[in-house]
Coordinates of C-alpha atoms (C1' of nucleotides) in Angstrom, one line a residue:
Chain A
X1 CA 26.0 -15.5 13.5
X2 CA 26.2 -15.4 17.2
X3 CA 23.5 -16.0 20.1
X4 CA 23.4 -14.4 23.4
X5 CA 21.5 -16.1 26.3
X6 CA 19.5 -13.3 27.4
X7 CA 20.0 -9.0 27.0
X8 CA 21.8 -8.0 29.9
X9 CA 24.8 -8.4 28.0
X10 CA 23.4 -6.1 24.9
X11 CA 26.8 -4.4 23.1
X12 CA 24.3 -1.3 23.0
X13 CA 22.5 -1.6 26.7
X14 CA 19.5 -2.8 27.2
X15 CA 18.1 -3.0 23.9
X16 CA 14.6 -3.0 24.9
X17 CA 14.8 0.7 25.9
X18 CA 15.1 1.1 22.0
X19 CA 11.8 0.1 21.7
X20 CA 8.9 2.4 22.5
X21 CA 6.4 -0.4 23.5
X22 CA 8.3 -1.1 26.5
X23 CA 8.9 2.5 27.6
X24 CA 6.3 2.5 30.1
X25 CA 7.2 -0.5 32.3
X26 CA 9.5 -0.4 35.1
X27 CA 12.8 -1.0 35.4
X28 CA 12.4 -4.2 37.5
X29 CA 9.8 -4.9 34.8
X30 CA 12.8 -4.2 32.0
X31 CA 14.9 -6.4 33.4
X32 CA 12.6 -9.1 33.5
X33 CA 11.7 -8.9 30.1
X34 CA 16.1 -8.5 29.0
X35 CA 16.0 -11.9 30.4
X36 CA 13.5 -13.7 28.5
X37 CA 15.1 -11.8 25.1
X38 CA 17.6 -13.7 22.5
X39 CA 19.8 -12.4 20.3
X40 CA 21.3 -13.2 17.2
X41 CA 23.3 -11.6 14.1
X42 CA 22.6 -11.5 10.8
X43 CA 25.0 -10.9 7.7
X44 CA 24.5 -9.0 5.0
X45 CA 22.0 -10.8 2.8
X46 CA 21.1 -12.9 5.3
X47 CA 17.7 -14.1 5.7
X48 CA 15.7 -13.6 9.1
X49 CA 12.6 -15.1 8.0
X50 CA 11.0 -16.6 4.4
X51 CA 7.5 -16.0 3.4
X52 CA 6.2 -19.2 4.4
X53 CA 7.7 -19.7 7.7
X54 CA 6.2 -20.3 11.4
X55 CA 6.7 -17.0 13.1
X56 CA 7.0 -17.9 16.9
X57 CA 8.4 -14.3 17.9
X58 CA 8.7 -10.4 18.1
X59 CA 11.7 -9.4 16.4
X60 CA 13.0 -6.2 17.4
X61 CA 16.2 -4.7 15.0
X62 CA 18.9 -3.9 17.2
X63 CA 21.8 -2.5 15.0
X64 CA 21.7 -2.4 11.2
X65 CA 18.8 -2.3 8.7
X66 CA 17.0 -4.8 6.9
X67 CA 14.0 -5.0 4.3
X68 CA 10.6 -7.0 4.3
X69 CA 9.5 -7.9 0.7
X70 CA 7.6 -10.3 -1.5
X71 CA 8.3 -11.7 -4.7
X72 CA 5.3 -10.6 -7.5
X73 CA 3.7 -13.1 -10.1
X74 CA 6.4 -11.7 -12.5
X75 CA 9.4 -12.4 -10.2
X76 CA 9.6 -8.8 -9.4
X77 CA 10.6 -8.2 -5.7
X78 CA 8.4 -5.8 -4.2
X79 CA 9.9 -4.1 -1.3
X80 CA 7.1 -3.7 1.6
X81 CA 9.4 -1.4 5.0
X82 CA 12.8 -0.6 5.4
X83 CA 13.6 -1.6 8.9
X84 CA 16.0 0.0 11.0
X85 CA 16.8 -0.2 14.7
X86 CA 14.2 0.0 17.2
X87 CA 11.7 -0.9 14.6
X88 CA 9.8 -4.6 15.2
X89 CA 8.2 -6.9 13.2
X90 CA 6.2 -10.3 13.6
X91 CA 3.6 -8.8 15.7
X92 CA 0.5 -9.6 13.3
X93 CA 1.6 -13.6 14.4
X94 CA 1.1 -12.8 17.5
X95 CA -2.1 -14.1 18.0
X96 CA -2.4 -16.2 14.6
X97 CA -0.9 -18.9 13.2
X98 CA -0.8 -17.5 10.2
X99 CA 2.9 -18.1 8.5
X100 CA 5.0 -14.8 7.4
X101 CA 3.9 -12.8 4.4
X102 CA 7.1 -11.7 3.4
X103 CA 10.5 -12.4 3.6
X104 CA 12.6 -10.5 5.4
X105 CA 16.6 -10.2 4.8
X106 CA 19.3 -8.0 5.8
X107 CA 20.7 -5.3 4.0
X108 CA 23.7 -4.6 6.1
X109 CA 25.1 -6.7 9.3
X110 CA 22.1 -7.0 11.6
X111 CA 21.6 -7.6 15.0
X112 CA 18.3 -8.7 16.3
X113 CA 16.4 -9.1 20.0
X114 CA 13.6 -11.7 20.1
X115 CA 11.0 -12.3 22.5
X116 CA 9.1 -15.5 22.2
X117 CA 5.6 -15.3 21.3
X118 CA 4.3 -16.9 25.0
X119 CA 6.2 -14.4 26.7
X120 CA 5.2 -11.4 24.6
X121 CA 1.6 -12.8 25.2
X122 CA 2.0 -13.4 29.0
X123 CA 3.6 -9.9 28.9
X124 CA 0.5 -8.2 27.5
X125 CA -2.0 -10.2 29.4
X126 CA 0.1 -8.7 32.7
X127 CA 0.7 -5.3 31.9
X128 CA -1.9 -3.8 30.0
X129 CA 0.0 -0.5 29.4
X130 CA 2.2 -3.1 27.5
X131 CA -1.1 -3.5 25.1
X132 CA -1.9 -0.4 25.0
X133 CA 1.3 0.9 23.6
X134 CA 1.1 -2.0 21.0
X135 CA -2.2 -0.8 19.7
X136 CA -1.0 2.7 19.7
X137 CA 1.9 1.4 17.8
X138 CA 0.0 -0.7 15.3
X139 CA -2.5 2.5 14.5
X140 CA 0.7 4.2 13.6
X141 CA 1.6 1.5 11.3
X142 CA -1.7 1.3 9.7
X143 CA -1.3 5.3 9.4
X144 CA 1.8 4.8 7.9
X145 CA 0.4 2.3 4.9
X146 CA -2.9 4.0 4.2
X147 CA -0.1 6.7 3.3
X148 CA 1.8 4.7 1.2
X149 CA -1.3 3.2 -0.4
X150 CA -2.5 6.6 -1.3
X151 CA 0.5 8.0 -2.8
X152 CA 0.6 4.5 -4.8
X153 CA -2.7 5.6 -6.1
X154 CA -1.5 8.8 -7.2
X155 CA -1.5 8.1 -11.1
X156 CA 1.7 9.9 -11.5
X157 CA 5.3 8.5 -10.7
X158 CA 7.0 11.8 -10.2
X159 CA 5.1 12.4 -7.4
X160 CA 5.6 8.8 -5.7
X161 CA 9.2 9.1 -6.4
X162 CA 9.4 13.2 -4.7
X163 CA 7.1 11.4 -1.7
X164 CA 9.9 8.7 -1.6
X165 CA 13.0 11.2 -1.4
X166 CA 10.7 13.2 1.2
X167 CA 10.5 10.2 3.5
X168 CA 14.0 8.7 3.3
X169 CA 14.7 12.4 3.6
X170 CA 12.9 12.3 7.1
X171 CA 14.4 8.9 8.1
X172 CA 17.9 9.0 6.4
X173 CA 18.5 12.5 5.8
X174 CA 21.2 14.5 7.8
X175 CA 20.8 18.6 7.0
X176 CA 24.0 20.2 5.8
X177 CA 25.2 23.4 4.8
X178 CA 24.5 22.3 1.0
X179 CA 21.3 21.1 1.5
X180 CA 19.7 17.4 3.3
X181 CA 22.7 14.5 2.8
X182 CA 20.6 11.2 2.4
X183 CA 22.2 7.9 3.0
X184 CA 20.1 5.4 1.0
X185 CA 19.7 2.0 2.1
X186 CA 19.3 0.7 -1.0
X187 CA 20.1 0.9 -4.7
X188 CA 17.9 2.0 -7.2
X189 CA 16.8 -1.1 -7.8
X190 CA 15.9 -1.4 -4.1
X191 CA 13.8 2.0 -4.6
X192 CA 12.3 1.0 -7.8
X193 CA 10.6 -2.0 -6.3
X194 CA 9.9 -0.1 -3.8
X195 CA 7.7 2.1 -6.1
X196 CA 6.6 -0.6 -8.0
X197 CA 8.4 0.8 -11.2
X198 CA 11.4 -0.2 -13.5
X199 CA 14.6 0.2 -12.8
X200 CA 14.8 2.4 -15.8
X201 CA 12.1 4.7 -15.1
X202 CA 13.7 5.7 -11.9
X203 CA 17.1 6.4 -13.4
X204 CA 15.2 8.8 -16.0
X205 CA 13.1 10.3 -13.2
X206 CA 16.2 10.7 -11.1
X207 CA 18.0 12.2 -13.6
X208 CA 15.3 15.0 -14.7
X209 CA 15.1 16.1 -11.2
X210 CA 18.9 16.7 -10.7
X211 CA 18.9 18.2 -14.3
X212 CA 16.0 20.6 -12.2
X213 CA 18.2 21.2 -9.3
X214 CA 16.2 19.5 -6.8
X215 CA 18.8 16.6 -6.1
X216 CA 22.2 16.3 -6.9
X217 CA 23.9 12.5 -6.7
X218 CA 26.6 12.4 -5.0
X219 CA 27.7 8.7 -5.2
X220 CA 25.5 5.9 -6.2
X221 CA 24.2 5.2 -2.3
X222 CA 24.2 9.1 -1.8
X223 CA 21.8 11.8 -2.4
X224 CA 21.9 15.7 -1.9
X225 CA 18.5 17.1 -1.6
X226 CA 18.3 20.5 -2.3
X227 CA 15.1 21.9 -3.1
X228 CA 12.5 20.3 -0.6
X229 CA 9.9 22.8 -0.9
X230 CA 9.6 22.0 -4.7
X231 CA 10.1 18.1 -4.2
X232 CA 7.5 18.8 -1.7
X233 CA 4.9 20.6 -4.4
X234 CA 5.6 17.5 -6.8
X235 CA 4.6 14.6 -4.1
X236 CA 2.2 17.0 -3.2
X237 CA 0.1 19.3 -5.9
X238 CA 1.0 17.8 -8.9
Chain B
X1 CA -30.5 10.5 12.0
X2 CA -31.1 9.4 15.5
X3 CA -29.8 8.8 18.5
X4 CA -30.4 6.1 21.6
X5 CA -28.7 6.8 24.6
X6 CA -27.2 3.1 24.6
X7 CA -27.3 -0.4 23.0
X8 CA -29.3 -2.2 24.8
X9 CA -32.4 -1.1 22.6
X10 CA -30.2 -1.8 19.7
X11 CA -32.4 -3.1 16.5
X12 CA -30.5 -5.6 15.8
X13 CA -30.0 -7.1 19.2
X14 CA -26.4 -5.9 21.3
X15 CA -24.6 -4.5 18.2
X16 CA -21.5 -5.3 20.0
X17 CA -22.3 -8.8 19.8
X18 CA -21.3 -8.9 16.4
X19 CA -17.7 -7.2 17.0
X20 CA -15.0 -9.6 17.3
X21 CA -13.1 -7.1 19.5
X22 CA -15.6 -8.0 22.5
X23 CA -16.4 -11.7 22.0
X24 CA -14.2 -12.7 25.1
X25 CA -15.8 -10.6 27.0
X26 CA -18.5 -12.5 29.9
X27 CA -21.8 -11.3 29.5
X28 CA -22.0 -8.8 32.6
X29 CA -19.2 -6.9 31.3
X30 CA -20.8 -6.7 27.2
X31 CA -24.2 -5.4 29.3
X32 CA -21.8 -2.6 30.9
X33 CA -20.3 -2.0 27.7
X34 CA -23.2 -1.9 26.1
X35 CA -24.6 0.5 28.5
X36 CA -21.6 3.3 27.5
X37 CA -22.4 2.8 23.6
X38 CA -24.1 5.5 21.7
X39 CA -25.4 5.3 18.3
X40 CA -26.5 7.3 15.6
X41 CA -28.0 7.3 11.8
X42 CA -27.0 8.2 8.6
X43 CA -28.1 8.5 5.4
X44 CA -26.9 7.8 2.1
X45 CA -24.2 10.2 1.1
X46 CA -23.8 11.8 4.5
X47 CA -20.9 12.0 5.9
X48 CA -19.4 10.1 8.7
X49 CA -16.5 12.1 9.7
X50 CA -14.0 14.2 7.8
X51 CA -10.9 14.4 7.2
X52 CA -9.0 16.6 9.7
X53 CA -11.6 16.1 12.3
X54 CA -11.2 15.0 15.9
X55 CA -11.7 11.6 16.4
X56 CA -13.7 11.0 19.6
X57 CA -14.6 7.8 19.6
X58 CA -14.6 4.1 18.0
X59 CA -16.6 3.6 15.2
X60 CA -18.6 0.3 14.4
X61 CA -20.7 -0.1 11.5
X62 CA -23.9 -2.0 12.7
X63 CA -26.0 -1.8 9.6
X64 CA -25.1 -0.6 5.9
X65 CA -22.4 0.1 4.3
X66 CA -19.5 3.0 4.0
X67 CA -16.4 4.0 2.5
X68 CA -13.2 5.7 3.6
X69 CA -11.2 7.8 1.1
X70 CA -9.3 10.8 0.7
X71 CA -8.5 12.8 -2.3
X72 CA -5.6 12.6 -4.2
X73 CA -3.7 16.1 -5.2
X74 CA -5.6 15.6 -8.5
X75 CA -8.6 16.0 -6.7
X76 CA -9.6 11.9 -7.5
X77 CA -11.3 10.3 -4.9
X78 CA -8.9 7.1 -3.6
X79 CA -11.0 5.0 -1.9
X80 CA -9.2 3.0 1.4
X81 CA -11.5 1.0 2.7
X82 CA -15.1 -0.4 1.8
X83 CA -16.9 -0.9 5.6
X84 CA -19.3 -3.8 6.3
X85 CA -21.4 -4.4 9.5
X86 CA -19.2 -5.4 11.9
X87 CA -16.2 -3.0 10.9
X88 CA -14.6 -0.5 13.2
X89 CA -12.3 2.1 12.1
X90 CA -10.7 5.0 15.1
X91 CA -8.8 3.0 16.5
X92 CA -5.5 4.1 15.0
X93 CA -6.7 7.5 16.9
X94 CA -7.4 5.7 20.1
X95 CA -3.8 7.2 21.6
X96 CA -3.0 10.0 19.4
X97 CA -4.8 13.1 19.6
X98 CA -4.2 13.0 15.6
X99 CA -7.2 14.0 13.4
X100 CA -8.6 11.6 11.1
X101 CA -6.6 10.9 8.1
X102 CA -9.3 10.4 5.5
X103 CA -13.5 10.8 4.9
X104 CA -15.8 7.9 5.5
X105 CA -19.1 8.6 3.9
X106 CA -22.1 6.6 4.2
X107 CA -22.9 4.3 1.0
X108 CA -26.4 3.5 2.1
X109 CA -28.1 4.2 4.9
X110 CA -25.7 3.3 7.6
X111 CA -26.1 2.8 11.4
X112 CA -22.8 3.2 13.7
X113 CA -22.7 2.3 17.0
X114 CA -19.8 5.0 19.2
X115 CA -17.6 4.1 22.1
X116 CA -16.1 7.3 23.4
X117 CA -12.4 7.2 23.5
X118 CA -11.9 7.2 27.6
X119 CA -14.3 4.5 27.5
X120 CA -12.3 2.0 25.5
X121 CA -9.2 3.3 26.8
X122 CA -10.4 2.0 30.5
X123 CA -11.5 -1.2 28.8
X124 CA -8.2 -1.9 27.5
X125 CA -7.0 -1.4 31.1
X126 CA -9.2 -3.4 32.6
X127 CA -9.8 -6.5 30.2
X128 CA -6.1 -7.4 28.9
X129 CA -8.3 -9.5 26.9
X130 CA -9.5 -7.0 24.4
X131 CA -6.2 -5.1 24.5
X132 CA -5.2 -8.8 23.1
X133 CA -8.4 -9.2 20.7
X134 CA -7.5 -5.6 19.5
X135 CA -4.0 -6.4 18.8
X136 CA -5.2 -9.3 16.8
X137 CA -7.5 -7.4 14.8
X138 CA -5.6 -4.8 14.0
X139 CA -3.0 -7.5 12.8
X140 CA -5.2 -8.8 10.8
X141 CA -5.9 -5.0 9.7
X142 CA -2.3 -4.7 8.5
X143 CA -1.7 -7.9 6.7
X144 CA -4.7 -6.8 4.2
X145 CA -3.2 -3.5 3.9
X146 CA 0.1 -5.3 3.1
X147 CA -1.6 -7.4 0.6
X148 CA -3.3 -4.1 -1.3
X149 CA 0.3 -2.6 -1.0
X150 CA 1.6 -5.5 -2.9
X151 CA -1.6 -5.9 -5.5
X152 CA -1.1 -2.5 -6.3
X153 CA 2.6 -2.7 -6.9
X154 CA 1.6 -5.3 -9.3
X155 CA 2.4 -3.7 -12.6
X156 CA -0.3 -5.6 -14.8
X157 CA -3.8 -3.5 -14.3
X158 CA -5.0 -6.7 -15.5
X159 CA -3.9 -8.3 -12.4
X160 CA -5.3 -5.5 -9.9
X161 CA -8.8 -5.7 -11.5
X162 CA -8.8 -9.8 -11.1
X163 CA -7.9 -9.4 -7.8
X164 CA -10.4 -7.3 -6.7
X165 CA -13.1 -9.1 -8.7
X166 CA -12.3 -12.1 -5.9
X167 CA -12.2 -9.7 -3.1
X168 CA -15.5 -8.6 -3.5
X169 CA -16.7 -12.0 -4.5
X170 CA -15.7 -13.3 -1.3
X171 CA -16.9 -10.1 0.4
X172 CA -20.3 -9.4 -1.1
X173 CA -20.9 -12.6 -3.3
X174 CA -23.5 -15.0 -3.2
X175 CA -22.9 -18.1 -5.0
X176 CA -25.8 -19.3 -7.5
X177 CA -26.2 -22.2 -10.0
X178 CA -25.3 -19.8 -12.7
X179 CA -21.9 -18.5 -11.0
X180 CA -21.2 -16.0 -7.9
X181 CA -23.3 -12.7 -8.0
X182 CA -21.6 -9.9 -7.0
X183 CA -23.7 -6.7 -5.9
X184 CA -21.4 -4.4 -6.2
X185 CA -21.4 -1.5 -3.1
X186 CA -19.7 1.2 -5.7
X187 CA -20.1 2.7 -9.0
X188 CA -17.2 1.8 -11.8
X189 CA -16.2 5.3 -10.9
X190 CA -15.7 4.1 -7.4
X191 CA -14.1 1.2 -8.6
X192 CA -11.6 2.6 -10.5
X193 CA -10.7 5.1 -7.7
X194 CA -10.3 1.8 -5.5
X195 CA -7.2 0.8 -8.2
X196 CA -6.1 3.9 -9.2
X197 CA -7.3 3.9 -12.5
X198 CA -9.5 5.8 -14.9
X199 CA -12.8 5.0 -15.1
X200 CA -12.4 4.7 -18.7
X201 CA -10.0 1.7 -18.5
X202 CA -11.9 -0.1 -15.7
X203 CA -14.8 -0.2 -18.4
X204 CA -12.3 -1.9 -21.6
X205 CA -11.1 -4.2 -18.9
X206 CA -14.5 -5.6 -17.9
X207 CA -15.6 -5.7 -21.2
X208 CA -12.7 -7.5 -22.3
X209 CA -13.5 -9.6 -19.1
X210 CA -17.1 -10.1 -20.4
X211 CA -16.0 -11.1 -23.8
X212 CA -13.8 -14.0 -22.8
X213 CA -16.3 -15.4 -20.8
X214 CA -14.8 -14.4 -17.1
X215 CA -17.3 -12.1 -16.0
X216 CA -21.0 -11.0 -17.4
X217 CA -22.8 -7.6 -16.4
X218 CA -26.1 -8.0 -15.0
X219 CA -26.5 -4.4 -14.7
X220 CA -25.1 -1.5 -13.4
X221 CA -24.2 -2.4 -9.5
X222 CA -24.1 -6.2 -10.7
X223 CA -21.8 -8.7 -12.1
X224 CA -22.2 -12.2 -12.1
X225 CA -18.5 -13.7 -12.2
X226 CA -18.4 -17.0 -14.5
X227 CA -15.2 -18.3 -14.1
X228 CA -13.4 -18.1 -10.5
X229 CA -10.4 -20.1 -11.7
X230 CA -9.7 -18.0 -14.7
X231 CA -9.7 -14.7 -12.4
X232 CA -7.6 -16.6 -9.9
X233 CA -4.8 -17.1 -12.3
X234 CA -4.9 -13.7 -14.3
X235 CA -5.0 -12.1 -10.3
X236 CA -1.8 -14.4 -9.8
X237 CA -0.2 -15.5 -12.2
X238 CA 0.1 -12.7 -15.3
Chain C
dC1 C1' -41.6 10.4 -21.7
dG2 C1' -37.9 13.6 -21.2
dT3 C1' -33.8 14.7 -18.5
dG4 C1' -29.7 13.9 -16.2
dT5 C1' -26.3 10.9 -14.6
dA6 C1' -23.4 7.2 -15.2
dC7 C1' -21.3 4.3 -18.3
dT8 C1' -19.1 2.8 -22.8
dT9 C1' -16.5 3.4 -26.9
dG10 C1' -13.1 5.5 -30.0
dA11 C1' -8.8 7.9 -31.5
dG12 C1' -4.7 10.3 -30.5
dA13 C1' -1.3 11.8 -26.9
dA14 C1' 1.6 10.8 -23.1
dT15 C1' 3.8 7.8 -20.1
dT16 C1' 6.1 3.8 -18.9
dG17 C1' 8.0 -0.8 -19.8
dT18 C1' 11.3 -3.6 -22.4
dC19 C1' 15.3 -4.7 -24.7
dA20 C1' 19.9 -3.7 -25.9
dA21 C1' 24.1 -1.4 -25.4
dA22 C1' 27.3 1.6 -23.2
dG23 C1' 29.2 3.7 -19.1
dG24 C1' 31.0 3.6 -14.3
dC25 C1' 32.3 1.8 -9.8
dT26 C1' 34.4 -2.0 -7.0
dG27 C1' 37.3 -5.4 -5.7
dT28 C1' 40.7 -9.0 -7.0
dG29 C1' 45.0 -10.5 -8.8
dG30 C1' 49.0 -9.6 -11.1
Chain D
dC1 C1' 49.5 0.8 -8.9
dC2 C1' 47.2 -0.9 -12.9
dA3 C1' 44.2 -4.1 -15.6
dC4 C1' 40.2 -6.6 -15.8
dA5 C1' 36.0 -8.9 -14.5
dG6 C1' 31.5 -8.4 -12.7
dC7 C1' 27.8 -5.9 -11.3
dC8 C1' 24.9 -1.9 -11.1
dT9 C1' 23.4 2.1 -13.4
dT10 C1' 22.4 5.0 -17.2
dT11 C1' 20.8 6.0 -21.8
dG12 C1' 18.5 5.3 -26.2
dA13 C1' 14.9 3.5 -29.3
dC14 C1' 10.8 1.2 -29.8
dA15 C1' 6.6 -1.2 -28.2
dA16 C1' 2.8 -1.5 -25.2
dT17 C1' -0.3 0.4 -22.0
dT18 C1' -2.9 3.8 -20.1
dC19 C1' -4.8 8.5 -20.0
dT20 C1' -7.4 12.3 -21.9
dC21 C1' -10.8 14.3 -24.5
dA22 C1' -14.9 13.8 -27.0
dA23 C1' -18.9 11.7 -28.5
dG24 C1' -22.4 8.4 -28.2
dT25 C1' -25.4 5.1 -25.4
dA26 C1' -27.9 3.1 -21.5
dC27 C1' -30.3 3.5 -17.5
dA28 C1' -32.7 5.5 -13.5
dC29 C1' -35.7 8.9 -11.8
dG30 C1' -38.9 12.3 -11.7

DNA sequence: CGTGTACTTGAGAATTGTCAAAGGCTGTGG
DNA sequence: CCACAGCCTTTGACAATTCTCAAGTACACG
């Protein structure tokens, strides 16, 4: 785990171009804000906040990828976003003192930027184009869950799980010559709580659609999708 | 349905007085504000936008009550979001020229008070403030929609049903010598599209409720809930 | 008072969860 | 390079839950 004073000295440039709220400020502007920005690493495994916990800044994933989740009333962990870089989280405490909701832990090395909450707040107050890309970035969000929420809703698994592969497909996927190569960040485990299902289930429903033709599995962290328009009908018409 | 040309005639004194989103704002500048807000009437059943429509405008309910949904592939209805005077929904449109991502139909007669889209958008500019009171709202926004997300990835229906039994006791309830009457703002069909369930098990569920005691039906669009602790654990933990 | 809508209840079918065991991959140590 | 331990995944069989279809009941409204 290392710290870095400020982001001037970011292994991968100023991370803050990474992140679309700040793509409409200066460059004078940039720099400011790359000096008022920490860093730190993260293991695999590694915890970057508990549920529970103060949260007293933005934290913006620079490298590596890292999930938010709960535990339920059963002990079952319920996975809530996959993060990868340039996504942020921490932003509902802005302006609360609520304490996190979820835990959040990394699921390969991570590197993070964080931008205390006064500054962040300061920030907005001063450069309103600031808040106004946040609020166009929070609608996304909430556009984002009223998805999931729906297609949790959907009575049928099949179709949650073909509206899964669609969207790691679109976040994860790579298009070959054989069909879409999907790197999944996390086991089937991982994806089962992610769909709120047992392990079990998934593995069966994983299965039937290779045994269809729709997915082939090439290792256990590597998927081949090759019939999207059908996956598509299944998350989609049935 | 009717129109008034602004809010300053509003029935219910300046409807935006009762939106969080402006409470920081002095008095001179809710007048102006005022002055740019349009309103309109509906009536029960009608809707207030539609799916794939433009989104013009920020919506707040001033009076009555409305849901947003969408339906599923199945043709269910899956009901998002139950609004309350005081709600606004749009803003996730504010800047995206995105259509709107589900119905909202009015419940009872409902009356919505409009700020056009440039209008806010020049707020926003102008009054960091409300940028920052949006933010905060729409954090709040995305921490409930986190907490359905997890609710519903609850595996026990059991659970689900317990747990929205205490939303809408906190929501709509009145508390009485007797317990906390609920008057309930949708039909057991709308219910059971709010869980993603069949209306048929949302019935055995509250009559299994009603038998141990938990819950007793007044009638139809009422429930008087007996024991809060009871519900509390079934909701949390089994 | 009848009619229609919404709700309840029952029985069988389908789906998913649970438990148990077997298979497969990975990394360590010989 | 091989053997083995440990973990994750798959598969099978059974139990539990929920859905579907169908019928019956209650309630609101004209």
């Amino acid at each position: 785990m290392e710290f870095s004073q400020d982001c001037r000295q970011c292994p991968h440039g100023l991370c803050i171009h990474r992140v679309p709220l700040f793509s409409s400020l200066s460059r004078e502007n940039l720099l400011h804000i790359a000096g008022l920005i920490q860093h730190k690493g993260y293991d695999k495994g590694q915890r970057l906040i508990s549920e529970g916990q103060e949260m007293g800044a933005l934290y913006i994933i620079n490298a590596g990828r890292a999930k938010a989740f709960r535990y339920t009333p059963e002990g079952r962990e319920q996975i809530l976003y996959l993060f990868s870089p340039g996504d942020f989280f921490g932003e509902q405490y802005l302006f609360s003192d609520h304490s996190a909701a979820y835990h959040v832990e990394a699921l390969t090395p991570v590197l993070v930027c964080f931008l205390q909450k006064a500054h962040l707040q300061n920030l907005l107050l001063a450069e309103p184009q600031v808040a106004v890309k946040l609020v166009a970035e929070l609608g996304k969000r909430i556009a984002r869950l009223e998805n999931t929420f729906q297609s949790i809703g959907i009575r049928s698994v099949d179709a949650r799980i073909a509206t899964l592969l669609l969207d790691f497909s679109d976040q994860f996927g790579e298009p070959t010559a054989q069909g879409i190569i999907i790197k999944l960040p996390v086991s089937r485990e991982g994806m089962a709580n992610y769909l709120g299902v047992a392990r079990e289930t998934l593995s069966r429903k994983l299965r039937k659609l290779e045994r269809a033709n729709l997915i082939r599995s090439l290792d256990t962290k590597t998927l081949l999708l090759l019939d999207r328009p059908s996956l598509a009908s299944l998350a989609g018409l049935f």
